[in-house]
Structures are given as structure tokens and as C-alpha cells.
Amino acid sequence: MSLSWTIGEPIKDEKAPSGPIEERWDTRRFQAKLVNPANKRKLTVIVVGTGLAGGSAAATLGELGYKVKSFCYQDSPRRAHSIAAQGGINAAKNYRGDGDSIHRLFYDTVKGGDFRARESNVYRLAQVSVNIIDQAVAQGVPFAREYGGLLDTRSFGGAQVSRTFYARGQTGQQLLLGAYQALERQIAAGTVEMHTRHEMLELVISDGRARGVVVRDLVTGEVETHLADAVVLATGGYGNVFFLSTNAKGCNTTAIWRAHQRGAMFANPCYTQIHPTCIPVSGEYQSKLTLMSESLRNDGRVWVPQRTGDDRTPADIPEDERDYYLERIYPAFGNLVPRDIASRAAKNVCDEGRGVGPGGLGVYLDFADAIARLGREAVEKKYGNLFEMYERITGENPYETPMRIYPAVHYTMGGLWVDYDLQSTIPGLFVIGEANFSDHGANRLGASALMQGLADGYFVLPTTLGDYLAGAGGFGEVDATEVAQAEAAVQEKIDRLLAVNGTRTADSYHRELGRLMWDYCGMERTDESLRKALERIPELREEFWNNVKVPGDGEGLNQALERAGRVADFFDLAELMCLDALHRTESCGGHFRAESQDADGEALRDDEHFAYVAAWEWGPEGPILHKEQLEYEYVKMTQRSYK
Ligand SMILES: Cc1cc2nc3c(=O)[nH]c(=O)nc-3n(C[C@H](O)[C@H](O)[C@H](O)COP(=O)(O)OP(=O)(O)OC[C@H]3O[C@@H](n4cnc5c(N)ncnc54)[C@H](O)[C@@H]3O)c2cc1C
């Protein structure tokens, strides 16, 4: 293992006020300094990313009167990965009167995250959740409604109430269209300057503060610098380090990784969410996995044959020879246990030889009962587009035969460390949405990512960023040497990639790295597997830098060059993920260390030694670990149980 690391000073979130938890966000908002309207016009903010987090932030900051520069690498802001979100968004509205409350959403989220998230942040998230629904409805987002016209909800994993608002299986798309039209309005009003097809490749820091970004125009190849008074990264998650994931193909780590290399700490990089309901891998050629929304577990029942090696068709397996294992093991939550639990349970039954479909890596998600109970039309109304997607991909009709599903990489709870104000360890660099680590602990509950991204963008950042801008004491000129150095670093990396002229594509390295990560740092990790990964990653990276083939040049559109840059960053990130996973010898949430399990095979936390956020600092001699101790005043840390 080549990577050595050291322990640094503890780190603390200094921004969350003390006092009763339900008053903390109000207190912070009241304490926050304000920028007067005339001064807002003089301040420029860069927002990188136009998904739900970045789109909502840029639109809101523009509306507030700041000058905003917005960047994304797609050809339109509304093509951000958020558009893929299917199932829904949580909010503690309690429209159903089924016992929900802000406190319950807070509690479920802290517990769902296996007690590895900050109480103050999560409580605020639950409070703000109710405003998000009002905001989206006011924008015209077509949430599903009941017959009487009231907003409908459904259930998601890890909750016993029905608090998930949805727009069929297209919730992300509809929410993004809402944020996008708010953004377009500001673009038309001249407060937001939009730069599509621009990829951020470096952060500019001057006088210790984030003051700009270096981007590459993906069409002309030109490297440009844009300066501002603060920078917001809303660049999404890094699940594609595993190559195969449910993320859009473009999702990557470059923006946050390069900010990390410039001083922003990276928190809990090993916390990866493996989603239980994805279409199983079907062959070596595949480059993408498809999610079947968790909402399907409202009505679908998960099962495998009781007998190992039973290869009869599902219709030929009688009821009493089926094992509805989630309902059996977790009677209280049944098919709606959280994702980490459902994923591991699927893996366990497949490891026992009871998996279904090619290779035995699959379990059934069966709608026969739901169709008998509700009728096909009702099921079609709720899930029609998902069923159609499934049939198009697999050629099987899920109305007639159960879906086959298997866990796949889906979301990354880790990300850049931020305080309660969503500010990273670099002053003036704010990080929102999936790109930060903030609210989900070691396991995110379904329908909570959209809630967090929009809470950050519409409600939290506009307040806390104002406080920074008002209190920063004036912004001087940006140091020209810093700009020159950042631009040179970008150009040097591009030139280096183009100069290798080897024999293997960046994609083929990415596939190999992803396989290695899945095998050694995936659903289950061990000391041995992680050490193997930490041996192999540097070798593979060296091979990449000596043998990658990037055709074409840097003077114009060159997607091979874009991909190679992203893969290069994935190598470095992968190493930190494995190191983080190696040092955390407990199991918690999505991080399952095989050595740390209880008698029932459930994740066994070690609160005495690991109740902290691991915030890693980039150091020339290797990473430095700073621990942020987690304290629980309102929720009692217990062994998580969904039985
Ligand atoms: C298939 C699928 C279904 C999901 N369903 C749900 C659901 O039902 N409910 C839920 O709560 N969550 C769901 N999630 C999770 C959720 O969709 C994401 O966590 C969330 O949308 C992330 O939003 P974001 O704004 O942080 O980032 P993204 O939407 O990923 O946006 C990232 C933005 O950053 C830009 N960007 C990135 N890097 C750069 C760079 N270097 N330079 C310039 N621009 C850059 C991109 O262009 C893009 O605009 C789902 C995820 C998947 C994969």
C-alpha cells in the first residue's frame, strides 16, 4: 500500500447556533448579516452546476439581485443529472395525518443515516422541507394529486409515514423544470449569465478566499478564467467512480476533487449508497445501470425461491416455496426497509445461491398482489413509465412476470466538508447538493436528495452566502499570479493527457477501476480487500498516465479528452475512498465492513471510536485526517433496527 496518512487537528462546525434545536435555523437567519440591495448588484457569485441544487441557487441569488455566473457542462442547464430522479421528494407536511412531523422526519433521517449526520443540519432540513413543496407548487410543478385535488404522497424506505411527494416516476424532471424556468427568468432579466458546455477544471484562490474558476469551453477548447466574490459548487455526486452506476454518464468528481486539492476538505468519501432496486447487469459491454425507483417497493413485494438453485420460472414457484425475505426478517418495515438494509439482504440471498436470472444476481420485485388488489389501471397510473422503461430494457413485461432487480451504485453521501452555512474549509467556497457531505450521514433515505438539494439552493445558501458576502470586509483585486498558476495547471494537465499517446482508451481504464472498486470497496469491504485496492489503484493509475490514448487535440470539441480528465481524477478519489473505508473499521449505513457485524449479520457500529465525520485534507505527504466529533442531544444513538 503506497498511501500513508496522518491525523491532524480535530475540526468543528462553528456556525450552528446553540440553544433549542427547533430555534437554531431562525437564530442563524437572524444573526446573519444582510447585504443591502444596492450592494448586491456589485457582488458576483459563480455557481457551478445547474441541477436541482445549483439551478435553484442561481435562480434565487439572481432574484435577490446578485450578479450570477452559472456553469454546466451540458448543452442546457436542464440536462443536469437531477432530471433522472424518479420517485419523489420528502417533506414533513403531514397531509395524510399519519403521525408525521418535523421532528419525525428529523429522527428518521438521523436514524436512517446510522447516526453519522449532524443533528442541527438535519433538523433544519426537515424544517425547510415544508417550504420546498410550497415553492414547487407555486412554480407549477405538477405533483400527483388525489381524486379530490389534494397533493398525493407515497411511502419510501426508512419511514412508516407517507411523506413522499411525487410526479409519477419523473419527480426530478418536473422539479428541475420548475427550477430551470426560474433560472431562465433570471437569465432573461440579466442577473444570471449562463455558460453551458463549460467544464470547471480549477478553482482560483486569492488571499486565501475562493475567487473564481478556470473552465474549458468544451466546444472551442478555449481555457477561460471567470472571477467572482464567492464560488458555489453544486456539481453533484461521484458514484461513477464505480463506472457502472445509476448516475448519468457525465457525473464526475472533477470540480470537487480539484477544489479538494486546493484545500477544501473531503468528508466521508467512503460512504456510498448502493440502491437495491436496479435492473441487474446483463453483460460486459454495459456502460450504465438503470434504476427502478424505490417507490416501487410501496406495492411490489421482494422475494426469491426458498430453495437454492431453483430455476423454475416465477409463475411455477408456488407461494409456500417463496421467501419474501424482507417481510420475514423485518416485519415492522417489510419491503420498505432503508436502502442499505435491502441491498445487503439481496446480496445475502444471492450469496446463498437463491438469486434469480442470469448469473443468479437478481431478486424478484413482484406486482401480482398489487395488481390483484388495485387493478392494473391503478398500478399503471402510479408506475406506468417505470414499467415501460423496464420492459424496453429487459424485454419482459412486469405486469405479467415479476421484475428482476439487483443492487447498484446510486448515490454518494460523502463530499466536500461544509459547515452549517454550507461553506467549505476554503473561505468563500460554498458547496451544495450531492457535492457536499452534509445531511445524510452514512446512508441517505430515499427521496431525501431532492429535498436536500432544493433546501440548500432555495433556502439555506441564499441566507448564509449573504452573511459571508456582507461580512467578508471587501474584496480586493484577485492576485494575477494565482490566476496564471491555476490556468497553467489546467493547461499542463490537458497537454499531459494529450501527450501520452498510448494504446488504451480512458474508458477502458475507467471500467477496470470501477470493477476494482465494486469488488474491493463495494457493498461489502474488508481490511484485505481494501488493502488490495490500495495496492492496485496506484499501479493502474501509473499505467493510465503512461498508456492512455486520447485522440484529437485540445483545440475544439474532444470528448475523449473530457473523459480522460475525469478518469484521472477518479483514480485519486478512489484511493481516498479506500483509505477512508480502511480506517473506519466499524460498519455503518452504506459502509459495511464484513469484520464488523452483529449476530444477525447487521451492520455493527462502533460509536466509541467512530462517531465522527472523517474530513480529509489533501497533503503533499499524503492525506491528513481531521475528525469532527458528532454529538447527539435530541436523538439517542441506538443500534438501528427495522424489525
Ligand atoms: C436514477 C436516479 C434516480 C433518483 N431518484 C431520486 C428521487 O426520486 N428522489 C431523490 O430525492 N433523489 C433521487 N436521486 C438522487 C438525486 O437525483 C441526486 O442526488 C440529485 O439530483 C443531485 O442534484 P445536484 O443538483 O446536487 O447535482 P446534479 O443534478 O448531478 O447536477 C450537477 C450539475 O453540475 C454540473 N457540473 C458537474 N461538474 C461540473 C464541472 N466540472 N464543470 C461544470 N459543471 C459541472 C453538471 O453540468 C450539472 O449541471 C436519484 C438519482 C438517480 C441516479
XYZ file of N, CA and C and ligand atoms in Angstrom, residues 48-53 71-74 80-82 84-88 198-200 234-236 246-247 255 291 410-411 433-434 444 447-450, ligand 1:
164
model
N -21.407 26.746 -9.980
C -21.077 25.686 -10.928
C -22.064 24.550 -10.725
N -22.834 24.254 -11.757
C -23.842 23.195 -11.659
C -25.237 23.785 -11.766
N -26.070 23.096 -12.540
C -27.431 23.589 -12.767
C -28.473 22.513 -12.480
N -28.101 21.542 -11.648
C -29.081 20.547 -11.216
C -30.024 21.213 -10.222
N -30.716 20.395 -9.455
C -31.675 20.986 -8.525
C -30.990 21.910 -7.532
N -29.796 21.553 -7.081
C -29.111 22.416 -6.115
C -28.639 23.705 -6.794
N -22.620 27.840 -14.518
C -21.874 26.963 -15.438
C -22.412 25.540 -15.393
N -22.436 24.897 -16.548
C -22.669 23.459 -16.577
C -21.978 22.892 -17.814
N -21.748 21.580 -17.808
C -21.046 21.029 -18.981
C -22.016 20.537 -20.042
N -23.297 20.437 -19.701
C -24.267 20.006 -20.712
C -24.612 21.166 -21.652
N -29.099 18.558 -16.486
C -28.350 18.078 -15.315
C -28.918 16.728 -14.880
N -28.067 15.964 -14.218
C -28.447 14.618 -13.799
C -29.728 14.590 -12.952
N -30.029 15.678 -12.243
C -31.249 15.717 -11.408
C -32.490 15.337 -12.194
N -33.007 12.935 -13.867
C -33.254 11.486 -13.850
C -34.014 11.039 -12.606
N -34.098 11.889 -11.599
C -34.703 11.442 -10.337
C -36.151 11.040 -10.576
N -36.501 9.913 -10.004
C -37.781 9.325 -10.359
C -38.820 9.457 -9.243
N -38.473 8.887 -8.091
C -39.512 8.514 -7.137
C -40.191 9.609 -6.373
N -39.467 10.637 -5.905
C -40.162 11.641 -5.125
C -39.269 12.472 -4.240
N -19.381 24.346 -20.528
C -18.126 24.810 -19.929
C -17.839 23.907 -18.741
N -16.648 23.378 -18.680
C -16.302 22.477 -17.577
C -15.298 23.146 -16.652
N -15.663 23.205 -15.390
C -14.728 23.776 -14.411
C -13.577 22.804 -14.184
N -22.034 23.081 -7.077
C -23.265 22.266 -6.997
C -23.131 21.201 -8.070
N -22.020 20.488 -8.008
C -21.601 19.666 -9.142
C -21.971 18.189 -9.011
N -22.810 17.859 -8.043
C -23.364 16.511 -7.976
C -22.430 15.480 -7.368
N -26.094 4.109 -11.443
C -27.341 4.638 -11.992
C -27.208 6.115 -12.365
N -26.045 6.691 -12.078
C -25.843 8.116 -12.392
C -25.758 8.337 -13.895
N -14.759 18.743 -10.337
C -14.841 20.061 -9.692
C -14.502 19.959 -8.204
N -31.972 2.520 -12.778
C -32.692 2.426 -11.514
C -34.155 2.101 -11.763
N -25.486 4.145 -6.540
C -26.536 5.101 -6.847
C -26.253 6.526 -6.378
N -25.625 6.658 -5.236
C -25.523 7.995 -4.632
C -24.296 8.013 -3.732
N -25.990 20.565 -2.415
C -26.499 19.375 -3.106
C -25.632 18.163 -2.843
N -25.650 17.235 -3.780
C -24.931 15.970 -3.580
C -23.421 16.174 -3.458
N -28.296 7.584 2.864
C -29.368 8.546 2.581
C -30.694 7.817 2.417
N -35.704 9.704 -1.505
C -36.455 10.964 -1.655
C -35.914 12.094 -0.789
N -34.737 11.897 -0.216
C -34.149 12.955 0.608
C -33.088 13.765 -0.122
N -32.644 13.289 -1.288
C -31.609 14.055 -2.001
C -32.227 15.286 -2.650
N -33.389 15.110 -3.248
C -34.040 16.255 -3.879
C -34.380 17.282 -2.802
C -31.674 7.379 -11.447
C -31.741 8.224 -10.216
C -32.956 8.476 -9.605
C -33.028 9.274 -8.464
N -34.233 9.482 -7.880
C -34.295 10.262 -6.772
C -35.554 10.520 -6.151
O -36.600 10.062 -6.593
N -35.557 11.309 -5.047
C -34.432 11.846 -4.520
O -34.504 12.564 -3.528
N -33.231 11.621 -5.115
C -33.141 10.857 -6.212
N -31.923 10.617 -6.796
C -30.751 11.368 -6.326
C -30.803 12.789 -6.889
O -31.296 12.753 -8.202
C -29.451 13.487 -6.911
O -28.806 13.313 -5.697
C -29.642 14.971 -7.138
O -30.436 15.201 -8.267
C -28.310 15.681 -7.289
O -28.571 17.024 -7.593
P -27.404 18.073 -7.665
O -28.033 19.380 -8.052
O -26.606 18.046 -6.431
O -26.445 17.568 -8.848
P -26.736 17.161 -10.386
O -28.160 17.133 -10.725
O -25.903 15.945 -10.617
O -26.122 18.364 -11.183
C -24.734 18.564 -11.306
C -24.509 19.788 -12.147
O -23.142 20.144 -12.067
C -22.603 20.352 -13.351
N -21.187 20.012 -13.277
C -20.609 18.936 -12.685
N -19.276 19.030 -12.782
C -19.014 20.163 -13.445
C -17.811 20.800 -13.862
N -16.622 20.293 -13.566
N -17.934 21.946 -14.562
C -19.152 22.493 -14.855
N -20.304 21.942 -14.469
C -20.228 20.795 -13.775
C -23.420 19.491 -14.284
O -23.349 20.021 -15.572
C -24.807 19.620 -13.643
O -25.409 20.806 -14.110
C -31.845 9.821 -7.926
C -30.624 9.563 -8.526
C -30.566 8.747 -9.644
C -29.238 8.419 -10.212
